[in-house]
Each structure stands twice: as structure tokens, then as C-alpha cells.
Short mmCIF file of C-alpha atoms in Angstrom, two decimals:
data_model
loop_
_atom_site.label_atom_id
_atom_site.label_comp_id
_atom_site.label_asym_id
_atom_site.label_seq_id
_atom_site.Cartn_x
_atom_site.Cartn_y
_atom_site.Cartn_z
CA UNK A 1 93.93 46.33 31.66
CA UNK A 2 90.63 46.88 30.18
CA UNK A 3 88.20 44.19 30.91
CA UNK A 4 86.47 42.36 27.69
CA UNK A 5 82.94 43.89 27.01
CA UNK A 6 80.50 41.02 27.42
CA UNK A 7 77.96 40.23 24.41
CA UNK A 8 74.70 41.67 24.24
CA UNK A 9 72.03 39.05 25.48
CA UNK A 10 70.02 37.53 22.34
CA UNK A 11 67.26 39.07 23.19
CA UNK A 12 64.63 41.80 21.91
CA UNK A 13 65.73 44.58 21.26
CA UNK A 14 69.46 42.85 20.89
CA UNK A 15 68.10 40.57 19.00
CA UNK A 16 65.31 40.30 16.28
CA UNK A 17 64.78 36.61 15.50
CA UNK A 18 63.87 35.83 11.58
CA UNK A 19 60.89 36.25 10.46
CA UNK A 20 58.90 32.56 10.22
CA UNK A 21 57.50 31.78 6.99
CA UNK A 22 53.96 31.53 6.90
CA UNK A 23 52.18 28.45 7.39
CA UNK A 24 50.04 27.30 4.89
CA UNK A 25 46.26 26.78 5.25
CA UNK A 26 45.30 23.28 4.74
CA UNK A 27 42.09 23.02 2.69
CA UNK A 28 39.10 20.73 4.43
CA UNK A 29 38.27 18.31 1.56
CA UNK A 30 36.44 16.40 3.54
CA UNK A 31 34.46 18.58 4.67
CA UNK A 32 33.81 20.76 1.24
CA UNK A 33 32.76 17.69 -0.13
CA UNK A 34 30.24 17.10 2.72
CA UNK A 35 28.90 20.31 1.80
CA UNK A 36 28.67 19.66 -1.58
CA UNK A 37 27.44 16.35 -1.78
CA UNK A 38 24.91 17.68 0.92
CA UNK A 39 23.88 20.51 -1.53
CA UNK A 40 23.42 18.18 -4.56
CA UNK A 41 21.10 16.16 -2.72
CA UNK A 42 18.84 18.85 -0.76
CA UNK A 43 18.56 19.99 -4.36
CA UNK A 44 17.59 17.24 -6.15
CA UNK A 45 15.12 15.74 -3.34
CA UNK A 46 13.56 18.77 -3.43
CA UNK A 47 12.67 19.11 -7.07
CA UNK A 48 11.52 16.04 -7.54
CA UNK A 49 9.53 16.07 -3.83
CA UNK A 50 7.84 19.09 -5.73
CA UNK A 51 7.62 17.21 -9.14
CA UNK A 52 5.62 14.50 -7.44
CA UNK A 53 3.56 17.39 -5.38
CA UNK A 54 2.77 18.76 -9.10
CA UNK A 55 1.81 15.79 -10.43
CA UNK A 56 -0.57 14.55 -7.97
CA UNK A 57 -2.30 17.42 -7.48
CA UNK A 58 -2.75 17.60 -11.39
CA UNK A 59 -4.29 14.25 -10.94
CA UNK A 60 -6.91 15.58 -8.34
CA UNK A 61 -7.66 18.53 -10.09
CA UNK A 62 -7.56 17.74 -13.84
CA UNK A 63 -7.93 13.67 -13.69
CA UNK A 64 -6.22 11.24 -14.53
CA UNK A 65 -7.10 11.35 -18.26
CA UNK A 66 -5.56 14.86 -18.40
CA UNK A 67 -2.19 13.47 -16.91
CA UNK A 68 -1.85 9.97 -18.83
CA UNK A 69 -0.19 11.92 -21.60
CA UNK A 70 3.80 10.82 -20.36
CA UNK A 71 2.89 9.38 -17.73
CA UNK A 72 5.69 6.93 -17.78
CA UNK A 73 8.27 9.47 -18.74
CA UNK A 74 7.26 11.79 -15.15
CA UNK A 75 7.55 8.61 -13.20
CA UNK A 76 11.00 7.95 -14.28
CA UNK A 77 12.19 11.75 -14.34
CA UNK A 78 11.00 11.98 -10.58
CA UNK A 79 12.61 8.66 -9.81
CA UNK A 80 15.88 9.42 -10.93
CA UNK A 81 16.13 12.74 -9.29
CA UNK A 82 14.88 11.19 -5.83
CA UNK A 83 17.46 8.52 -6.29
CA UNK A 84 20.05 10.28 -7.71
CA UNK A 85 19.92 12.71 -4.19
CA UNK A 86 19.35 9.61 -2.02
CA UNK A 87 22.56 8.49 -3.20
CA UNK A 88 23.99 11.80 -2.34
CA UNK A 89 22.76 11.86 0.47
CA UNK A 90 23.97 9.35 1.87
CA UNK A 91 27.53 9.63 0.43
CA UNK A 92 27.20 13.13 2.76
CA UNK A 93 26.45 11.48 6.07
CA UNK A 94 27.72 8.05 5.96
CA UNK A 95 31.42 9.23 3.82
CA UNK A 96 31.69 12.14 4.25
CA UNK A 97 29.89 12.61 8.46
CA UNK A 98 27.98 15.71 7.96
CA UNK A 99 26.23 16.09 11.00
CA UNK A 100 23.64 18.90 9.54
CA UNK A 101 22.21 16.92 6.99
CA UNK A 102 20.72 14.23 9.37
CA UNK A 103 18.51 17.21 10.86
CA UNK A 104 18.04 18.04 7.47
CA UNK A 105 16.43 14.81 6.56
CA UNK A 106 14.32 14.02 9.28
CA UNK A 107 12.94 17.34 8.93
CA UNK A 108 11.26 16.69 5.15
CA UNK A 109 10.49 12.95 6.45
CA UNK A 110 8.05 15.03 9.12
CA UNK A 111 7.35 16.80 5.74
CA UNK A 112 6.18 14.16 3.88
CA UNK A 113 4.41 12.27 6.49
CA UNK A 114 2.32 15.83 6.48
CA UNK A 115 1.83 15.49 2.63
CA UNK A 116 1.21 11.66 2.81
CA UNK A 117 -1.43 12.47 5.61
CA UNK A 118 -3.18 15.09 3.71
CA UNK A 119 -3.61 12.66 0.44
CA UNK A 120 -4.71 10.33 3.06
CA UNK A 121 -7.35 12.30 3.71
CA UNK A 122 -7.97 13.52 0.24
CA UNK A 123 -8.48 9.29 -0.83
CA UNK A 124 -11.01 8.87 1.74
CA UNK A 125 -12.82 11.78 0.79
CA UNK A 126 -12.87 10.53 -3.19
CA UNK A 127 -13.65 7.08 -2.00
CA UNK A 128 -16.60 8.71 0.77
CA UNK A 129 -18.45 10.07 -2.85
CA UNK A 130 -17.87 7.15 -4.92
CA UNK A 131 -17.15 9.29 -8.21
CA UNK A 132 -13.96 6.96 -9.09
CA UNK A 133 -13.69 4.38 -11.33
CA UNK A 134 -10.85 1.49 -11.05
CA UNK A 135 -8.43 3.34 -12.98
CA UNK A 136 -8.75 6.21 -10.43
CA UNK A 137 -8.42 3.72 -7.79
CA UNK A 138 -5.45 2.26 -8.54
CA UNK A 139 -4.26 5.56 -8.74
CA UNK A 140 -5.14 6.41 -5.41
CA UNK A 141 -3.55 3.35 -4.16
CA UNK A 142 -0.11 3.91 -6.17
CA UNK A 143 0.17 7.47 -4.66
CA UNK A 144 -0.43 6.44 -1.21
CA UNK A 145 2.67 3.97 -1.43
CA UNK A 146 4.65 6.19 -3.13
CA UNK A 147 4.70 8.79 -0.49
CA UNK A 148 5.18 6.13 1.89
CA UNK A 149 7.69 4.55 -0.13
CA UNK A 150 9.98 8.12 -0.47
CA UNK A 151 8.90 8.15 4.11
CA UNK A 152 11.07 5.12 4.31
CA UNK A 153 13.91 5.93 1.90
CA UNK A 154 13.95 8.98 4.08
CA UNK A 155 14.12 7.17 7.19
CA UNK A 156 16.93 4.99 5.78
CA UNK A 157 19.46 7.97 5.38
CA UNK A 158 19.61 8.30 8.86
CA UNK A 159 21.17 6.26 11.43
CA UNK A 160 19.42 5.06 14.27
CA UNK A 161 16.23 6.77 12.99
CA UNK A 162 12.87 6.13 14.71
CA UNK A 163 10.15 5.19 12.44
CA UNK A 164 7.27 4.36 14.81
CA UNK A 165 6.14 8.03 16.08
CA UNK A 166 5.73 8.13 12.02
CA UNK A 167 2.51 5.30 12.30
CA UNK A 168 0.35 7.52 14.99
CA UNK A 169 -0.62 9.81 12.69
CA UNK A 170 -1.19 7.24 10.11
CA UNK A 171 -3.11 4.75 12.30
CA UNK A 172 -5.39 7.69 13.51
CA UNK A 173 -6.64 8.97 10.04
CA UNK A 174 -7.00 5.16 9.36
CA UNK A 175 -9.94 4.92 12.42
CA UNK A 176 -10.86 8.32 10.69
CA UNK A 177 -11.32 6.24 7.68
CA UNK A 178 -13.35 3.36 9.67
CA UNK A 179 -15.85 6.13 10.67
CA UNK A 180 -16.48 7.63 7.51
CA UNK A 181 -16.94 4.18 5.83
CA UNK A 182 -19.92 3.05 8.72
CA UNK A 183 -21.71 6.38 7.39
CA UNK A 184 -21.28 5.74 4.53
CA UNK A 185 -22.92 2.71 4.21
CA UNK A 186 -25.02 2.37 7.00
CA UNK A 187 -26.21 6.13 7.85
CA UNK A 188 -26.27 7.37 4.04
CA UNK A 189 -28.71 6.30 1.17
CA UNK A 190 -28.80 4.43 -1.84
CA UNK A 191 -24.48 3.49 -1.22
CA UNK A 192 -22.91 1.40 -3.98
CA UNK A 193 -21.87 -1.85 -2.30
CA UNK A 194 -19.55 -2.83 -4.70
CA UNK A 195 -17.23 0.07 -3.92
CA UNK A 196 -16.74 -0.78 -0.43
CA UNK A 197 -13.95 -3.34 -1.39
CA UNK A 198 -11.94 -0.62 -2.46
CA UNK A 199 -12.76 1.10 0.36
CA UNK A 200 -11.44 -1.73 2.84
CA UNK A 201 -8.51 -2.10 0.47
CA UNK A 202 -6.91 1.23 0.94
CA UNK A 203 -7.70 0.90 4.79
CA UNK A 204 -6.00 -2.56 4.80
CA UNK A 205 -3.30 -1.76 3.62
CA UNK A 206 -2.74 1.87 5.55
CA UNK A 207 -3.16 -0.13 8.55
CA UNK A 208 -0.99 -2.85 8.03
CA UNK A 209 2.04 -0.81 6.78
CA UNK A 210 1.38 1.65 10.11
CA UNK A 211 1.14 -1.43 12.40
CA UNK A 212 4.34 -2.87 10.82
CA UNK A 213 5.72 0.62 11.26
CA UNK A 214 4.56 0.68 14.82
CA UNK A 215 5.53 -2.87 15.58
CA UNK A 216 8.97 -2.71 14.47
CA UNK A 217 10.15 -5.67 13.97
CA UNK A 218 12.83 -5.25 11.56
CA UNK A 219 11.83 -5.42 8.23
CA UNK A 220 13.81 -3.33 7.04
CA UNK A 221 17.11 -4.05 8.92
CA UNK A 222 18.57 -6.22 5.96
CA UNK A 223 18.08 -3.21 3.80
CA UNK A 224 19.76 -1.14 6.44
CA UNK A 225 22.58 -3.25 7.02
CA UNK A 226 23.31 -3.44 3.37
CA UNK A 227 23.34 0.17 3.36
CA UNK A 228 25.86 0.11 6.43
CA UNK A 229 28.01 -2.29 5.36
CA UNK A 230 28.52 -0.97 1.50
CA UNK A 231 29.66 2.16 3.26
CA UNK A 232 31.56 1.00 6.28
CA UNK A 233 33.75 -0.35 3.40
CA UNK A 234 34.08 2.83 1.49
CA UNK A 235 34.79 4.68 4.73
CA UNK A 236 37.51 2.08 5.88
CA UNK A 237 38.92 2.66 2.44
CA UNK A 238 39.25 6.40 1.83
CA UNK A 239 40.73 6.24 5.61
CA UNK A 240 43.55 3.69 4.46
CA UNK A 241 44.44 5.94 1.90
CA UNK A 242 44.54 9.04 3.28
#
């Protein structure tokens, strides 16, 4: 009696298992739209960081007569494009957590602490040949805390960001400023006394914003809190419903 052939092992080559379907690539939202929303805002900061760039330097060159004519109009294009990316921006890192567009950031807020240093030392050289009249000085004035003004918007974008090694430079072109206003009026003839108020006005209020930048005693921490806790909420939300 024949004995009962056993079955072949289910194994290769006895056996060829079916093929598995593929899998299906799940798409990173979350990520795409960190990119995007990153993208939207590098772009719009930097048009209207260059708008401004334009602008000023059309005041320095041409005057301020040649760029009164919409005036208004350029302040509130450039505004809206710096705030529409700020917005952005921070929809990117505090949403979405890119963790390129910090670097990003802190990179043009050394940027523009370069620029505001430069018309820093472009004001003291206008105010050092007293060829302004109050029109240009208020202009002066307005520029100087605009760039500072878009420095801390910058600075607020960023978590944990340190704003005091932004005040050294700042605090050093201010003694720069001290210096050229004792020779001035002490070591150069025939000075206009009247102009030296608005030459202790701009270096009043350089100094104090750089000493309160320096100091760091929280000014701004209500503003920064707001900021955390209006998007602590959204994140908590979009987490809940994914």
C-alpha cells in the first residue's frame, strides 16, 4: 500500500502569495500649507521691505516735495502688504510649525536693523548740515520709527526671540550722534542754535527705544501673549478636529 504523498510546503516556489495592493501615499497638508503660507509671506514682506527701501531713498534723493504726490496711498499699499505677510507668517510658524521660516525671519530682522542703521546714519548726516526744514524733519523722524517699528513686528514672529543684541548697534551710532552734535556746535562756525532741538530729539528718542530694547523689561510681552494665546487656540482647534 502506497503511502499518501504529503502537500507541498506553502512556501516560495510552492507557493506565490497574492500580490498586496498598493498602499496609498498620504498627502502632507500640513506641511504644504506651511510651505505655502511660508511662500506668501517671504513674498509679500519682501515687496513691500523694497517698496519702503524705494520710497525713502526717493525722499533723500528727490525730496520730499517730489514724493508728497500719493503719499498717503504708498503708506497704505506698503502697510497692507507688510501686514498682510505678517499675518502669514505667522499662520506658518505658529499653525502650521515650520521650522525654516523662523531662520528665515530673523535673518531680514538682522536685515533691517542694517537698513535702519544706515538711515541712522544718513539723519545725522542731514541734521550735521542743517539744510532741513520741519517738514523734512518730521520725515526723518517717521522713517526712523518705521524701520524700527517693521524690527519689532519682525521680532514678534518668532518665539523666544532676543531683541537686545538688536540695541548695540543702535546705542553705538547714537554716541556717534553725541559726537557729531559737540562739533557741530562747539568746534564749527556760525551753527544755527535753533536746530539743535531737533537734533536732541532724534537722539532722545534712538536712545530711549535702544535702552528699552536693551533693558528688557517686557513691554511688549502683552502684545506677545496676545499673539500666543489667539493661536494656541487655533492650534488646539485644528488638532481636535483632525
Amino acid at each position: 500500500m502506497t503511502k499518501p504523498q504529503e502537500p507541498f510546503p506553502k512556501v516560495p516556489p510552492f507557493y506565490i502569495p497574492p500580490a498586496k495592493p498598493p498602499r496609498k501615499k498620504n498627502i502632507d497638508i500640513r506641511g504644504m500649507l506651511s510651505i505655502i503660507t511660508m511662500l506668501v509671506s517671504l513674498a509679500a514682506l519682501t515687496l513691500s521691505m523694497l517698496g519702503a527701501t524705494r520710497f525713502i531713498l526717493d525722499i533723500f534723493d528727490d525730496g520730499l516735495a517730489g514724493s508728497l504726490d500719493g503719499l498717503l496711498v504708498k503708506l497704505i499699499v506698503l502697510g497692507f502688504a507688510f501686514f498682510f505677510g505678517w499675518v502669514f507668517g505667522l499662520v506658518s510658524i505658529r499653525v502650521f510649525g515650520n521650522l525654516v521660516y523662523p531662520i528665515v525671519i530673523q535673518m531680514y530682522a538682522w536685515g533691517c536693523l542694517v537698513a535702519v542703521s544706515l538711515l541712522y546714519i544718513k539723519v545725522i548726516q542731514k541734521l550735521f548740515l542743517q539744510n532741513y526744514d520741519a517738514l523734512h524733519f518730521w520725515a526723518y523722524l517717521f522713517m526712523l520709527l518705521g524701520g524700527l517699528f517693521v524690527l519689532i513686528c519682525l521680532h514678534l514672529m518668532v518665539e523666544d526671540h532676543e531683541l537686545r543684541p538688536f540695541a548695540i548697534p543702535l546705542l553705538v551710532i547714537s554716541v556717534l550722534q553725541l559726537f557729531v552734535i559737540i562739533a557741530r556746535y562747539v568746534f564749527v562756525a556760525n551753527p544755527n542754535g535753533w536746530m539743535l532741538f531737533g537734533d536732541f530729539a532724534i537722539l532722545g528718542v534712538m536712545v530711549s527705544i535702544s535702552a528699552l530694547m536693551l533693558a528688557h523689561i517686557g513691554i511688549l510681552s502683552p502684545l506677545r501673549n496676545l499673539i500666543d494665546d489667539l493661536f494656541t487656540a487655533s492650534t488646539n482647534s485644528n488638532h481636535r478636529e483632525e
